[in-house]
CSV table of C-alpha atoms in Angstrom, one decimal:
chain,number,residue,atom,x,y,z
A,252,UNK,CA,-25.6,193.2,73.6
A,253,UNK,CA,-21.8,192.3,74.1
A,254,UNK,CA,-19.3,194.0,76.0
A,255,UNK,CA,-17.7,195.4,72.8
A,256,UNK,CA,-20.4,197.3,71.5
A,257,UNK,CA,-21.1,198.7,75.4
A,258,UNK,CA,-17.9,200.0,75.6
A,259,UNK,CA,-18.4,201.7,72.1
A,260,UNK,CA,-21.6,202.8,72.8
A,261,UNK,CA,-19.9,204.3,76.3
A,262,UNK,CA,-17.1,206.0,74.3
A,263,UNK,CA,-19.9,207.9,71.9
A,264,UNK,CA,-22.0,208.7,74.7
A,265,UNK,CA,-18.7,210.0,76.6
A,266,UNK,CA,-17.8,212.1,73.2
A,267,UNK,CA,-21.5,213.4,72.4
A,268,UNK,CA,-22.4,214.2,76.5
A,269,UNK,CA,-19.8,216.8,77.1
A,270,UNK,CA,-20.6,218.7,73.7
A,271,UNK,CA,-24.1,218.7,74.5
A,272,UNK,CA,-24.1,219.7,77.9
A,273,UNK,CA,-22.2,222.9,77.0
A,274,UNK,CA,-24.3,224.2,74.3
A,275,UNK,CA,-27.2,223.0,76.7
A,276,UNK,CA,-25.8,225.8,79.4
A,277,UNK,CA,-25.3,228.0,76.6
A,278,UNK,CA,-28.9,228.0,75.7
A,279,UNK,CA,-30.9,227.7,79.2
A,280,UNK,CA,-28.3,230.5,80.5
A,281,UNK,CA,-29.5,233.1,77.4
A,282,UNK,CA,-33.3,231.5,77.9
A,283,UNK,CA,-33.1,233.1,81.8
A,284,UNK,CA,-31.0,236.1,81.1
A,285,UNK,CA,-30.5,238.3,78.0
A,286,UNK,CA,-27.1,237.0,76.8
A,287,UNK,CA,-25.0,239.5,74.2
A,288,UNK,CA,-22.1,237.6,73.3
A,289,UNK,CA,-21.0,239.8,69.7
A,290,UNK,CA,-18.3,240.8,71.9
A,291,UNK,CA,-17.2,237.4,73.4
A,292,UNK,CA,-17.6,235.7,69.8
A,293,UNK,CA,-15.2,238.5,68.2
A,294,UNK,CA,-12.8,238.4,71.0
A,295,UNK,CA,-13.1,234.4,70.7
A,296,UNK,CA,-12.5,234.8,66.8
A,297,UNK,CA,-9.9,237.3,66.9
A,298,UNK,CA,-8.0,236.4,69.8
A,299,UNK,CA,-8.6,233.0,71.2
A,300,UNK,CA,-9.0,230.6,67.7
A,301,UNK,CA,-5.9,232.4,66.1
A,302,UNK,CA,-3.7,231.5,69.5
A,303,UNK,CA,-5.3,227.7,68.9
A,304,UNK,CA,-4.2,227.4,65.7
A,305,UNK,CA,-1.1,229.2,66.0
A,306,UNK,CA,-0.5,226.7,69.1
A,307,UNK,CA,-1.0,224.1,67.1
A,308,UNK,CA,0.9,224.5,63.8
A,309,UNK,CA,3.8,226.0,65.2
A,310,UNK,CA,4.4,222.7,67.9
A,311,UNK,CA,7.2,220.4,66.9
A,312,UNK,CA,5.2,217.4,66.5
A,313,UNK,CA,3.1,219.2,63.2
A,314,UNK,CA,4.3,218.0,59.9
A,315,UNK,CA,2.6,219.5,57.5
A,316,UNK,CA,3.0,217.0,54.4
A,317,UNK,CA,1.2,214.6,56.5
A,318,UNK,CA,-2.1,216.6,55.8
A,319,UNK,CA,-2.0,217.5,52.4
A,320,UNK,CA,-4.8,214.8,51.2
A,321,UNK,CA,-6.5,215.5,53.8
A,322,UNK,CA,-6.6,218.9,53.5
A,323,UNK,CA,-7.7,218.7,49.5
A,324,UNK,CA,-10.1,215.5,50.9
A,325,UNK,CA,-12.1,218.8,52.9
A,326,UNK,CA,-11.9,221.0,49.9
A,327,UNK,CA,-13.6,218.6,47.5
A,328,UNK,CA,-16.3,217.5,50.4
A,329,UNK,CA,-16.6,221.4,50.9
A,330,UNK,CA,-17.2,222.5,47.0
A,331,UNK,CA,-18.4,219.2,45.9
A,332,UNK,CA,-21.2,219.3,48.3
A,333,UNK,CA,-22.1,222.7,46.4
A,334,UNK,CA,-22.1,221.4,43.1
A,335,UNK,CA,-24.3,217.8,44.4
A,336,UNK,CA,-26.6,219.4,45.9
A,337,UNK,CA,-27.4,222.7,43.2
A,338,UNK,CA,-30.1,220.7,41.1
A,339,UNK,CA,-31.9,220.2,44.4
A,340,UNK,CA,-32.4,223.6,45.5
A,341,UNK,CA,-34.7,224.1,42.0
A,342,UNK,CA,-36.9,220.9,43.3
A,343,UNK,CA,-37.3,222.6,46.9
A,344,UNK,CA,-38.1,226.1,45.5
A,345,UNK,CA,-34.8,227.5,47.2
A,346,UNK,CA,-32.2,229.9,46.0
A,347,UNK,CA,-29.3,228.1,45.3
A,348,UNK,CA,-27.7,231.4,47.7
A,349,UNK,CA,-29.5,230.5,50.7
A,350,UNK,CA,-29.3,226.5,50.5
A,351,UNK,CA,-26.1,226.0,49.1
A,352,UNK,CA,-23.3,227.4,52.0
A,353,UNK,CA,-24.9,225.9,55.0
A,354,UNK,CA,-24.9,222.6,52.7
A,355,UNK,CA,-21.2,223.5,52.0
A,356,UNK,CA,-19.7,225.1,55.2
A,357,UNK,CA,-20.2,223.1,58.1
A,358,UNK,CA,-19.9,223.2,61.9
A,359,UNK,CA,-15.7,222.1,61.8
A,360,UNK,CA,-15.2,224.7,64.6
A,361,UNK,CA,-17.9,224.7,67.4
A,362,UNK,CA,-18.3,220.9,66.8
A,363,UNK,CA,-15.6,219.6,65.1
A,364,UNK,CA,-12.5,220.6,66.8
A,365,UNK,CA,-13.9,219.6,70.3
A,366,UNK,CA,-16.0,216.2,68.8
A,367,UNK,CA,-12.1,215.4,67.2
A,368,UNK,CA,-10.4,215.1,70.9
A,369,UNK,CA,-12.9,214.0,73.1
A,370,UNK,CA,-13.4,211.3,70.1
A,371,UNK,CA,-9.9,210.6,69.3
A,372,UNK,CA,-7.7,212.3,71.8
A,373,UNK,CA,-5.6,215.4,71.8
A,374,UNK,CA,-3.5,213.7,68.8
A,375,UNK,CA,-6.2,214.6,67.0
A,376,UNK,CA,-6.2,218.5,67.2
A,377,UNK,CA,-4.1,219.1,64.1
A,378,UNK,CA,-5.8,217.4,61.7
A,379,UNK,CA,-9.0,218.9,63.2
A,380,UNK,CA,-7.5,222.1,62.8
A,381,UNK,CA,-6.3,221.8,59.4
A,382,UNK,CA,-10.1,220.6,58.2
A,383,UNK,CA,-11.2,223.6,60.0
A,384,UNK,CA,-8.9,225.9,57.8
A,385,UNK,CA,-9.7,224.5,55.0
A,386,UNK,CA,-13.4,225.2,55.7
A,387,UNK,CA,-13.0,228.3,56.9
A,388,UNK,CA,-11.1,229.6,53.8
A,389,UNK,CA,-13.3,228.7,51.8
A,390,UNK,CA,-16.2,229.9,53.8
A,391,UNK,CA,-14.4,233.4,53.7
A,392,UNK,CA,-13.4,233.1,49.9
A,393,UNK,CA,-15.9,230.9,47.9
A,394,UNK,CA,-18.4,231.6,50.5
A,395,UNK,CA,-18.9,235.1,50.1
A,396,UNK,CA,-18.1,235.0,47.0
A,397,UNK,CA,-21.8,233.1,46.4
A,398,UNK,CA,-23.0,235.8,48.2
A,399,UNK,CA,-21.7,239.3,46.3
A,400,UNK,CA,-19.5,238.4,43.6
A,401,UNK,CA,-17.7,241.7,44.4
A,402,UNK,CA,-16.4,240.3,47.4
A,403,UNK,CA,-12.5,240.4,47.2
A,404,UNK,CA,-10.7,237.1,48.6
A,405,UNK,CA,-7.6,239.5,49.0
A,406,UNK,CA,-9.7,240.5,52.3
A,407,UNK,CA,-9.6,236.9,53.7
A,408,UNK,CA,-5.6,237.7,54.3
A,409,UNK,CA,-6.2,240.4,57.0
A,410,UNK,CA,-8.3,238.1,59.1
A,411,UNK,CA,-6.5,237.2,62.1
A,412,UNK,CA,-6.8,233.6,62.1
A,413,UNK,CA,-5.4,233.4,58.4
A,414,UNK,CA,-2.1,235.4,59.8
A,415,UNK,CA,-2.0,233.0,62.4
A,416,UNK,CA,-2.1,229.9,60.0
A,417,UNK,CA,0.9,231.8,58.3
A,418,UNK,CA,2.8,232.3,61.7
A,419,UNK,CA,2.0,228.9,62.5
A,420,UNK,CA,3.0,227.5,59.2
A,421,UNK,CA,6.6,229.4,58.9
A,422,UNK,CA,7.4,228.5,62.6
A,423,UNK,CA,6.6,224.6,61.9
A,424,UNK,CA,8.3,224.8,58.6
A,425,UNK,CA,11.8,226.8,59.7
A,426,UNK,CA,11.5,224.8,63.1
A,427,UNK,CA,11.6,227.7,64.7
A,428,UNK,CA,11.2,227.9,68.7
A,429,UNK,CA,8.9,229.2,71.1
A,430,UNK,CA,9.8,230.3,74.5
A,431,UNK,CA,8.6,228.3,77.1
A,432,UNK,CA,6.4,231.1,78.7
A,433,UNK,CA,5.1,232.2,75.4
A,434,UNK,CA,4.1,229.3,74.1
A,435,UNK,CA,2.0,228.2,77.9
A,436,UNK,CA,0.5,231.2,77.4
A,437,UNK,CA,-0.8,231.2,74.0
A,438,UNK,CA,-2.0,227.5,74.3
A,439,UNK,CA,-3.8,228.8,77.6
A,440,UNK,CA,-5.5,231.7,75.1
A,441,UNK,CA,-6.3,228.8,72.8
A,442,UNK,CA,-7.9,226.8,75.0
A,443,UNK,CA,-10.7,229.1,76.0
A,444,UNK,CA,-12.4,229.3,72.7
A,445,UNK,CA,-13.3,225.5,72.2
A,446,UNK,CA,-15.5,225.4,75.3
A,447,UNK,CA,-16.7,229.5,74.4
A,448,UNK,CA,-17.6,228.4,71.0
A,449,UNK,CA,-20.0,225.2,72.4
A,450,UNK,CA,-21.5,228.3,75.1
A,451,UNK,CA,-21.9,230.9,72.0
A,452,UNK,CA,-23.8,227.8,69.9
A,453,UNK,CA,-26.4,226.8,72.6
A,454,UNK,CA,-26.8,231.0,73.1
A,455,UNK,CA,-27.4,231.5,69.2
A,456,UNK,CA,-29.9,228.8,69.6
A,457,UNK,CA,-32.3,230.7,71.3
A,458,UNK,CA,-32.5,233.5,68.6
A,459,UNK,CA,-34.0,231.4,66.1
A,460,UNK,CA,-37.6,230.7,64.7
A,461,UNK,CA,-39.1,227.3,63.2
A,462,UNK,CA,-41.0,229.1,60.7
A,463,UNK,CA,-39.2,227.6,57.7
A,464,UNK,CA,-38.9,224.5,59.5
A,465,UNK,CA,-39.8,222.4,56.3
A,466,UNK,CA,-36.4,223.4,54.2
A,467,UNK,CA,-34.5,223.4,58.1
A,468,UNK,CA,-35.5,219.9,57.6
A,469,UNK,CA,-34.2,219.0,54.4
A,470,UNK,CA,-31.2,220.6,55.0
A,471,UNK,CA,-30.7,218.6,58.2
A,472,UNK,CA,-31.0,215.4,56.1
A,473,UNK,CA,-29.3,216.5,52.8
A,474,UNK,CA,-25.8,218.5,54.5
A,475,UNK,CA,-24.2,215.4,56.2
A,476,UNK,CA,-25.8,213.5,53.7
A,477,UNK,CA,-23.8,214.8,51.0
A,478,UNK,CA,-20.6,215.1,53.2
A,479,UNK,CA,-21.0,211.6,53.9
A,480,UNK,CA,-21.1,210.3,50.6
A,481,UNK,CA,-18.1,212.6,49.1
A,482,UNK,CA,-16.2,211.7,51.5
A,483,UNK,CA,-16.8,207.7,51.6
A,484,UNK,CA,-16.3,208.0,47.4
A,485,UNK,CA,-12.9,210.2,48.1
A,486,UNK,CA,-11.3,207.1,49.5
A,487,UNK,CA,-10.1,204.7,47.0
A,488,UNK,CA,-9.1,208.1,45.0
A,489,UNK,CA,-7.0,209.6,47.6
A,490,UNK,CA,-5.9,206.4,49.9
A,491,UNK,CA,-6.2,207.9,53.6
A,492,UNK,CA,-4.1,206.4,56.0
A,493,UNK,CA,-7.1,205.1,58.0
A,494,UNK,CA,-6.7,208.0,60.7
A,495,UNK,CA,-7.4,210.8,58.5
A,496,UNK,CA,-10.3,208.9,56.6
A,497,UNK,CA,-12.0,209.0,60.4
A,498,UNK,CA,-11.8,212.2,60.3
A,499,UNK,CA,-12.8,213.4,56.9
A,500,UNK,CA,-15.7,211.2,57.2
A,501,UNK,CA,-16.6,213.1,60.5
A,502,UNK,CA,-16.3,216.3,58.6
A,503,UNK,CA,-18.5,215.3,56.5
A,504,UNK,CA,-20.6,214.2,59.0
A,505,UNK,CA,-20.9,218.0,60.4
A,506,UNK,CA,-23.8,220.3,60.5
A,507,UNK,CA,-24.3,223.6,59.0
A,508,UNK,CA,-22.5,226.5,61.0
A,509,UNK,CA,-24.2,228.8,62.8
A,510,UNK,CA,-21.4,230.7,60.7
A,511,UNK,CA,-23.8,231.0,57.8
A,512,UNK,CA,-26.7,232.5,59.9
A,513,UNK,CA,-24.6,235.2,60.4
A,514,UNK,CA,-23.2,235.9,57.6
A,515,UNK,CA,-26.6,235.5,55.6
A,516,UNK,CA,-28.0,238.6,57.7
A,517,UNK,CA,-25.2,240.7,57.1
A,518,UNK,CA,-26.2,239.9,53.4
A,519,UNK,CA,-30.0,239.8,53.5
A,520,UNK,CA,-30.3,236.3,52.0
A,521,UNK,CA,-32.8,235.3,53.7
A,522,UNK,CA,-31.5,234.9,56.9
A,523,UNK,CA,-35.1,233.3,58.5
A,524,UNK,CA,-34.7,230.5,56.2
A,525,UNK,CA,-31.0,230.1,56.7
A,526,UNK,CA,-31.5,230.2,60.8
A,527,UNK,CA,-34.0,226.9,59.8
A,528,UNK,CA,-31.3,225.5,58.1
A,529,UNK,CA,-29.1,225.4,60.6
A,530,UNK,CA,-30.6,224.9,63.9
A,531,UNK,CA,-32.5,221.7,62.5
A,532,UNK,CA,-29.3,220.8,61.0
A,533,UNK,CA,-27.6,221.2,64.7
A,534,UNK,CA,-30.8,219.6,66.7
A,535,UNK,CA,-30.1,216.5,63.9
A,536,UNK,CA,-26.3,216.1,64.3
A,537,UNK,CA,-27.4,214.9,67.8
A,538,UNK,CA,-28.4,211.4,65.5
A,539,UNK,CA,-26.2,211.7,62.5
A,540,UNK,CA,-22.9,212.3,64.8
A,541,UNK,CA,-23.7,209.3,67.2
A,542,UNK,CA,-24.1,207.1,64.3
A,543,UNK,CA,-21.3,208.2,62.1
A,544,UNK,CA,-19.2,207.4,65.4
A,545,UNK,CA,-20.3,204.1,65.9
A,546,UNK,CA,-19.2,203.3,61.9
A,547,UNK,CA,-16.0,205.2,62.4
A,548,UNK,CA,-14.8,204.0,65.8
């Protein structure tokens, strides 16, 4: 084995380790002691991802053009991995409700925002955050909307990480300025919720059976699957720079979030099934990550 592929074997395992260790102390932490963290994950959703992504639209250095393809790249991995994979839930003898959004909605925030710097560097965080947006809106829109078609997107506006995208946005846009003091302290706020969010993923971890562990295993294969190959066909139609095609094929690459398990209880749609879905699909991105890094990098 050459030095080269060492050293890129040594830059995966340092990208992979430090995820993985956190969720890791996440998990044996709530394995020893009963761990609530509702509270910490709605502080962490109301408070500490809006000051992250507030922090990072609203910097000088965010240009929002830039993203656009990439941004409409993760919206047609996102619904297009909906639409690929609907004649497949009929051959598993799944509702189309309970497969499809952990196929669609992936793991951009707990894994992808952190999995973006430690693999790229902190030059990455915007375009990490936009693909995380973008997944999120739809998650919040589309999503539900899958769910009970009497869901109103209007709702999605009130969320506090959508008003901080628009605070972000107009700030960046009008190049507008942020005190000194203010702005330290809201990147501080944001900082706390990428390692919070790893912690909060190894915790749900421990709340969730195996019994459907055959469809958990088909999803595990068939989300990044589908990501994967959307993305790879997205390229000669939208011409990446070769940055942001990295990065949309690590989107693609994600697992299901641990999003959907919640929101399928709160919806009765199966949520035992969907809790398969995604913890396999997590327990496999430890494989599909490593080795969509070592084609990316």
């Amino acid at each position: 084995m050459d030095s080269t592929t060492l050293a890129l074997l040594e830059r995966i395992f340092l990208t992979v380790f430090p995820l993985v260790a956190i969720v890791s102390v996440g998990f044996f932490y709530a394995r020893k002691r009963h761990t609530d963290m509702s509270t910490a994950n709605t502080i962490n959703i109301d408070v500490f991802v809006p000051a992250l992504i507030f922090s990072v639209l609203s910097a000088k250095s965010f240009d929002l053009p830039q993203f656009q393809m990439l941004a409409i790249g993760a919206a047609i991995v996102v619904l297009g991995s909906g639409l690929l994979l609907l004649p497949v839930c009929k051959l598993l003898g799944v509702s189309p409700k309970t497969f499809l959004p952990p196929m669609m909605f992936s793991n951009s925030g707990n894994l992808g925002l952190p999995l973006a710097v430690l693999a790229f560097g902190e030059h990455a965080l915007p375009a990490a955050v936009v693909l995380f947006l973008v997944e999120n809106l739809l998650h919040f829109t589309v999503g539900l909307y899958i769910l009970d078609h009497k869901t109103n997107p209007i709702n999605v506006l009130k969320m506090p990480m959508i008003i901080a995208t628009i605070a972000g946005l107009i700030w960046s846009t009008f190049d507008l300025h942020v005190p000194v003091g203010a702005a330290t302290f809201i990147e501080m706020l944001g900082q706390i919720s990428i390692p919070l969010m790893l912690f909060a993923l190894g915790v749900r971890m421990t709340n969730v059976d195996l019994t459907h562990w055959k469809i958990g295993i088909w999803g595990a294969i068939l989300c990044p699957l589908s990501g994967l190959v959307i993305a790879l066909a997205l390229q000669p139609l939208l011409q990446l720079e070769p940055a942001h095609f990295t990065y949309l094929v690590l989107f693609g690459a994600m697992p299901p979030a641990v999003l959907n398990y919640m929101v399928s209880e709160r919806y009765q749609q199966e949520p035992h099934q969907v809790a398969s879905i995604v913890l396999l699909g997590n327990i496999g991105s430890l494989i599909i990550i490593p080795a969509t890094l070592f084609f990316i990098l």
